[in-house]
Short mmCIF file of N, CA, C and O and ligand atoms in Angstrom, two decimals:
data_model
loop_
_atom_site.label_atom_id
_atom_site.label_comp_id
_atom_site.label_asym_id
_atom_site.label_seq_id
_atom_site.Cartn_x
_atom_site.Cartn_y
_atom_site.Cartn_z
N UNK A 683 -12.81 -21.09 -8.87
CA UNK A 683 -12.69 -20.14 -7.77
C UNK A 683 -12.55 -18.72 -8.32
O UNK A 683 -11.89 -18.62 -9.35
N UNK A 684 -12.97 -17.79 -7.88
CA UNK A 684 -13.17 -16.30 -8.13
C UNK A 684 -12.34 -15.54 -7.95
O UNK A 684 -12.94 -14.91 -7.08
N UNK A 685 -11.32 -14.97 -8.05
CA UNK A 685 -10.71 -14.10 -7.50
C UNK A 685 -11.07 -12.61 -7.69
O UNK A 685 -11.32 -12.11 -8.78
N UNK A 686 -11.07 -11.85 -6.33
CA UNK A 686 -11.50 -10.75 -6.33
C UNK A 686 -10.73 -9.58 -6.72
O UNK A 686 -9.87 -9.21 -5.92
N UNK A 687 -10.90 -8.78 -8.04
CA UNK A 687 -10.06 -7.68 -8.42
C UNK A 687 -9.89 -6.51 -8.22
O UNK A 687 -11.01 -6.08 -8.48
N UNK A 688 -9.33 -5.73 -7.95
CA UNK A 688 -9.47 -3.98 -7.84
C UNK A 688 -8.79 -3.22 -8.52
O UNK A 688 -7.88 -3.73 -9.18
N UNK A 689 -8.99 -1.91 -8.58
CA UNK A 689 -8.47 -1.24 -9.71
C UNK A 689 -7.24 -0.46 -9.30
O UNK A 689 -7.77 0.57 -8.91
N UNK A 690 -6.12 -0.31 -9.16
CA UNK A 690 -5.30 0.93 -8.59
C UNK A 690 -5.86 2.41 -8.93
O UNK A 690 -6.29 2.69 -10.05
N UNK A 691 -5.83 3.03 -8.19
CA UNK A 691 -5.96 4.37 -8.53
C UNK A 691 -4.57 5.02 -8.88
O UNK A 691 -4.46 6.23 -9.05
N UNK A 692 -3.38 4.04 -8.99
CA UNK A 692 -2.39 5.06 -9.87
C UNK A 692 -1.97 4.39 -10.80
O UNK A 692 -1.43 5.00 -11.73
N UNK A 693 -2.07 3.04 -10.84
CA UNK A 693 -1.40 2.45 -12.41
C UNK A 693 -2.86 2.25 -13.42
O UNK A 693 -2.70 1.97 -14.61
N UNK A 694 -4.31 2.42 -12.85
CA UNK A 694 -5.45 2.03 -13.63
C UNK A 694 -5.45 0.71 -13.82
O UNK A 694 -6.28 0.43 -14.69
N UNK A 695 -4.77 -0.46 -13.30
CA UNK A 695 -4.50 -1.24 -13.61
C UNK A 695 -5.72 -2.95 -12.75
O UNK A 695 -5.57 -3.01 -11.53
N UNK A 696 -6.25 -3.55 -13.07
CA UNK A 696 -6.94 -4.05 -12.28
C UNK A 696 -6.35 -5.39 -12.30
O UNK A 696 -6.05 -6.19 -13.19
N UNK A 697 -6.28 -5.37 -10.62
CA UNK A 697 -5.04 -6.71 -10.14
C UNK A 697 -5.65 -7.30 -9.04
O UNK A 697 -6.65 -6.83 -8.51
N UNK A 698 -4.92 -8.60 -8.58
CA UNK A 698 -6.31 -9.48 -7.78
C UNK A 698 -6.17 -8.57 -6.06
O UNK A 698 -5.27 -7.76 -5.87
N UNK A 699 -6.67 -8.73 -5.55
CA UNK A 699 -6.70 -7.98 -4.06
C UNK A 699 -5.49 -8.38 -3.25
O UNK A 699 -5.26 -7.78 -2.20
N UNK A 700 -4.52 -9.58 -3.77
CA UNK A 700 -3.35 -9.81 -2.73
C UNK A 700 -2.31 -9.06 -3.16
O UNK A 700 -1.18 -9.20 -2.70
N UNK A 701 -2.77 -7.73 -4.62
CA UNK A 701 -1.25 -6.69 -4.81
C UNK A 701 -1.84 -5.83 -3.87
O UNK A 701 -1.17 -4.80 -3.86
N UNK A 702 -2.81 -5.76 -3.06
CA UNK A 702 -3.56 -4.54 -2.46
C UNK A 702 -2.44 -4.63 -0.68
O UNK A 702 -2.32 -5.69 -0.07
N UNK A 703 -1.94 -3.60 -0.32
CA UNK A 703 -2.01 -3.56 1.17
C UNK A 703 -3.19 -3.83 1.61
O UNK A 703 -4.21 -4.06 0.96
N UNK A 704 -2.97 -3.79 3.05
CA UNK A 704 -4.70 -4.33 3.98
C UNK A 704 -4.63 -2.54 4.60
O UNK A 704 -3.66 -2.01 5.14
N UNK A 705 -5.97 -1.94 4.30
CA UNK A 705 -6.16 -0.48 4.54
C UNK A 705 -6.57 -0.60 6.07
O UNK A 705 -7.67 -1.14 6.18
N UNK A 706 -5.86 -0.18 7.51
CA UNK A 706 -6.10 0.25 8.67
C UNK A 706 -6.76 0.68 9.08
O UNK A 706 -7.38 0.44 10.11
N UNK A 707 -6.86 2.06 7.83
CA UNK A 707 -7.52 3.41 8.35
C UNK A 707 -8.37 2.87 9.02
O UNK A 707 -8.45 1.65 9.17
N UNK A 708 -9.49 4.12 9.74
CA UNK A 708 -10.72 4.31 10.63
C UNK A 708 -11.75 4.33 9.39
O UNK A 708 -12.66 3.50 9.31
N UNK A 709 -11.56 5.27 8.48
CA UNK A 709 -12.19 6.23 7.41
C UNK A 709 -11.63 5.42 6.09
O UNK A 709 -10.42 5.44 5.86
N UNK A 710 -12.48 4.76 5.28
CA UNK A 710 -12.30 4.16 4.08
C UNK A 710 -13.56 3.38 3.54
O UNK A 710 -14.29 2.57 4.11
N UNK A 711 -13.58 3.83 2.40
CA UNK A 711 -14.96 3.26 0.87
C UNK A 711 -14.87 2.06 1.10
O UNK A 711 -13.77 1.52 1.11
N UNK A 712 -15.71 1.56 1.26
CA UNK A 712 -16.27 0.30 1.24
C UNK A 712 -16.33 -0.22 -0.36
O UNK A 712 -16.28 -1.38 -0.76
N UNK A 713 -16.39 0.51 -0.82
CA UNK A 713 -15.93 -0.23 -2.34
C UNK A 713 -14.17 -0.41 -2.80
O UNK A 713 -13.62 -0.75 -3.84
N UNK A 714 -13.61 0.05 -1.28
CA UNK A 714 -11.93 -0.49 -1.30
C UNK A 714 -11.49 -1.73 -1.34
O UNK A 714 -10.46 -2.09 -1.91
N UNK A 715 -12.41 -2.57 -0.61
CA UNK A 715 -12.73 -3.60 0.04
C UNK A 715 -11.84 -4.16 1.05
O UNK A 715 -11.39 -5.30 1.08
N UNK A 716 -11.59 -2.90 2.11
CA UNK A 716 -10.47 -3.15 3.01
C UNK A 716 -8.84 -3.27 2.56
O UNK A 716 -7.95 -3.95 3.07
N UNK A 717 -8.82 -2.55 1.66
CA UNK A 717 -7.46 -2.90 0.80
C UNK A 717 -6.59 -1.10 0.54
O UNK A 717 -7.43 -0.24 0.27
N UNK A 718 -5.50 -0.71 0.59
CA UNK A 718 -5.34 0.40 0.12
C UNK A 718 -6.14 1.04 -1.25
O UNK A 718 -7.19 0.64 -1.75
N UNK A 719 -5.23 2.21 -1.68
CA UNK A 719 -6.05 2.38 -3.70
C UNK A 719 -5.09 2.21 -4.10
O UNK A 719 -5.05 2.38 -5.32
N UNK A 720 -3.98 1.87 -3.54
CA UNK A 720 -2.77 2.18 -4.49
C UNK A 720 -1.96 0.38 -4.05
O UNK A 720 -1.70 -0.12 -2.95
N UNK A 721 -1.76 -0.16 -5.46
CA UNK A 721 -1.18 -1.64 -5.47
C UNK A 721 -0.08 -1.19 -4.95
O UNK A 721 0.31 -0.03 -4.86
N UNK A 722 0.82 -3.04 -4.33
CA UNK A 722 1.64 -2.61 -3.74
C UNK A 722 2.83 -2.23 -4.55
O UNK A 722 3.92 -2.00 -4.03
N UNK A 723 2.64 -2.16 -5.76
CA UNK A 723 3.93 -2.40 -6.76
C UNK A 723 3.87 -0.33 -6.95
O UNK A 723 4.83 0.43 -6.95
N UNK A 724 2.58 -0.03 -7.06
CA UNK A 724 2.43 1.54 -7.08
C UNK A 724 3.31 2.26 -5.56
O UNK A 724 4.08 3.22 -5.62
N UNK A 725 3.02 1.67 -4.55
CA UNK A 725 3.29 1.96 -3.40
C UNK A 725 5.12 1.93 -2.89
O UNK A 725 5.73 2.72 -2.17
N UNK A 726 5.56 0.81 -3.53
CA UNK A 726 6.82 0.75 -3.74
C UNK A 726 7.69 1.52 -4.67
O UNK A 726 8.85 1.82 -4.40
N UNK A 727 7.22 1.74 -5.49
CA UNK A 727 7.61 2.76 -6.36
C UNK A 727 7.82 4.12 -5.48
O UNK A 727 8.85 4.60 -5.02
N UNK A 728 6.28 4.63 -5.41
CA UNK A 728 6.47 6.28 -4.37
C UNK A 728 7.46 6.29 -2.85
O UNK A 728 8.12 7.17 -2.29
N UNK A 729 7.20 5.03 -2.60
CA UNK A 729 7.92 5.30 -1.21
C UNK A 729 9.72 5.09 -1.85
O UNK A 729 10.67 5.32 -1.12
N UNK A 730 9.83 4.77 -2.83
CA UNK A 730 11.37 4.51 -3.00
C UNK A 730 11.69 5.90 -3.50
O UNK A 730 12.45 6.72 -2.99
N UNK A 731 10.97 5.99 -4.59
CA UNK A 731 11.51 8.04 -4.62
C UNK A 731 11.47 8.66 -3.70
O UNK A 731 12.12 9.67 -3.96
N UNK A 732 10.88 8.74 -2.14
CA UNK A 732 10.38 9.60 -1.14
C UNK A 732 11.26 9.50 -0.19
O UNK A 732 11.45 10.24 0.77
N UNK A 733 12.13 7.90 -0.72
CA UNK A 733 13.17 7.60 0.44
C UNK A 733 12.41 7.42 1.53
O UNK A 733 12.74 8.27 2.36
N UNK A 734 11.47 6.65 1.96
CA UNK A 734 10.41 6.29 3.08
C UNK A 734 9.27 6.26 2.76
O UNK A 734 9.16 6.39 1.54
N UNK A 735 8.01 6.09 3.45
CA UNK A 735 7.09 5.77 3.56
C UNK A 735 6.05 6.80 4.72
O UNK A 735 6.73 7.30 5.61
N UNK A 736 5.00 7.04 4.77
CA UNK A 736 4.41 7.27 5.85
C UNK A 736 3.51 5.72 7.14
O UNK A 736 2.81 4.75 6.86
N UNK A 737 3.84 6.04 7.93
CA UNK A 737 2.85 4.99 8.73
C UNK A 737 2.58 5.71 9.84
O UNK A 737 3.02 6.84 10.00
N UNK A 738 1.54 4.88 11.01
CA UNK A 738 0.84 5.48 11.72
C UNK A 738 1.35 4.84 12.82
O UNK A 738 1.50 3.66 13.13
N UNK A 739 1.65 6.25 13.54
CA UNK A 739 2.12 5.87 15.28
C UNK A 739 1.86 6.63 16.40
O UNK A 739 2.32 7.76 16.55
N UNK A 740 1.03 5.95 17.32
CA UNK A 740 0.11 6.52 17.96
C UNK A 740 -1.09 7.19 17.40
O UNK A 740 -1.42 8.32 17.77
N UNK A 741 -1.69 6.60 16.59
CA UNK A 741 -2.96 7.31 16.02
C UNK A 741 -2.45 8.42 14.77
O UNK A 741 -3.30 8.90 14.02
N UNK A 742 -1.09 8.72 14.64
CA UNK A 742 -0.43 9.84 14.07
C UNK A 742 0.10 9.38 12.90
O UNK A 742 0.76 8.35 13.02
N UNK A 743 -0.03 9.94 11.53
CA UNK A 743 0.80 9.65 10.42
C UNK A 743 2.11 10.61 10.26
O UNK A 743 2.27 11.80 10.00
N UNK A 744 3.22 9.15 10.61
CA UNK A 744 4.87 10.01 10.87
C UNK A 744 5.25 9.34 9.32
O UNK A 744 4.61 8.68 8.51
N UNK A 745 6.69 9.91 9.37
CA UNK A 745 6.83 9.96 7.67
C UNK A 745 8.41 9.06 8.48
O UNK A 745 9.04 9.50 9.43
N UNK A 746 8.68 7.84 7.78
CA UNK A 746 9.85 6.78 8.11
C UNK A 746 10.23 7.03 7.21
O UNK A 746 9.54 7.17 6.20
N UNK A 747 11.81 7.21 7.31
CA UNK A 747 13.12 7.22 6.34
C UNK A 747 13.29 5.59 6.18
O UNK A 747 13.37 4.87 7.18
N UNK A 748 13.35 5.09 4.88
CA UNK A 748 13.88 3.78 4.54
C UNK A 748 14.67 3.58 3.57
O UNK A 748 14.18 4.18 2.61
N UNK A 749 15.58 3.09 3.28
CA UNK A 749 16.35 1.97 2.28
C UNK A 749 15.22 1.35 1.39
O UNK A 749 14.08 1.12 1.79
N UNK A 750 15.80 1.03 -0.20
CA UNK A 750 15.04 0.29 -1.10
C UNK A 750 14.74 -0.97 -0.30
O UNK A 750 13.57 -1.23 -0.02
N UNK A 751 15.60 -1.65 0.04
CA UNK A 751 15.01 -3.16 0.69
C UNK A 751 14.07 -3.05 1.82
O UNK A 751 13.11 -3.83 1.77
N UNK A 752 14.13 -2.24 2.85
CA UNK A 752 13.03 -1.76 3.92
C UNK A 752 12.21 -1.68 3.38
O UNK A 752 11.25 -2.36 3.73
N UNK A 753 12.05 -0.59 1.87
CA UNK A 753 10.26 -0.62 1.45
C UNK A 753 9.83 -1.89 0.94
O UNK A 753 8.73 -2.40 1.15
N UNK A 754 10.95 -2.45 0.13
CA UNK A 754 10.33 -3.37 -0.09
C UNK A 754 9.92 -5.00 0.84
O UNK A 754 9.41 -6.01 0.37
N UNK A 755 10.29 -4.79 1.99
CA UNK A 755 10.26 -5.80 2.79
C UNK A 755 9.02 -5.23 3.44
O UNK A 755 8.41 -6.23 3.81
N UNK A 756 8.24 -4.06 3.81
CA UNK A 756 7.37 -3.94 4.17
C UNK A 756 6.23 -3.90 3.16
O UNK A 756 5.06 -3.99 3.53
N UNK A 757 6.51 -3.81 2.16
CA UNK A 757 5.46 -3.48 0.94
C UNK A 757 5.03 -5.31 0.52
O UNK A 757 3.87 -5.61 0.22
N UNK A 758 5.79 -6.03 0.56
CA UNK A 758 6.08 -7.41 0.44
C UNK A 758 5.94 -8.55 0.74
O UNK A 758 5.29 -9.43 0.18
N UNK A 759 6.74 -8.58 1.90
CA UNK A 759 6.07 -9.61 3.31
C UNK A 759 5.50 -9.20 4.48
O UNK A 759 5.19 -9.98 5.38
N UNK A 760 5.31 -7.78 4.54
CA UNK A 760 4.43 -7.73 5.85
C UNK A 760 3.43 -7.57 4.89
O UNK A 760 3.60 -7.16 3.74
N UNK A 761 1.82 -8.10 5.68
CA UNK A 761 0.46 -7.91 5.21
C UNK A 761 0.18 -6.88 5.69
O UNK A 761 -0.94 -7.09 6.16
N UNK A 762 0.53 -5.53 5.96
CA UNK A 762 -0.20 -4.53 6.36
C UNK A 762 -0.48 -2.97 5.53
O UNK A 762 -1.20 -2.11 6.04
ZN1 ZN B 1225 -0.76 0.39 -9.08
#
């Protein structure tokens, strides 16, 4: 069986597509392959220095205050 890889665009690192978030956007490369650029282990990292995360509400990207365990419970077990 194959597993499909991608590259992060911040660790350079090429990892199978289930470290990838699932990308929402409207607007995204088709060579993403529906996946963020940034693994989720990259993503957890920035949002823990930032003390939150950005997400989208109402069509709008708002910036959420979180706790280390919040990012990582969304970075983690939610698929999104
Ligand atoms: Zn990464």
């Amino acid at each position: 069986m194959q597993i499909d890889m991608k590259k992060c665009f911040y660790c350079k690192r090429k990892l199978p597509l289930i470290l990838f978030n699932t990308n929402n956007c409207t607007y995204q490369v088709k060579a993403d392959l529906g996946k963020t650029v940034s693994c989720r282990i990259c993503s957890i990292k920035r949002a823990i220095k930032q003390n939150g995360y950005m997400t989208k509400v109402d069509n709008k990207f708002v910036f959420v205050q979180a706790n280390k365990w919040e990012i990582i419970k969304k970075y983690l077990i939610c698929n999104n």
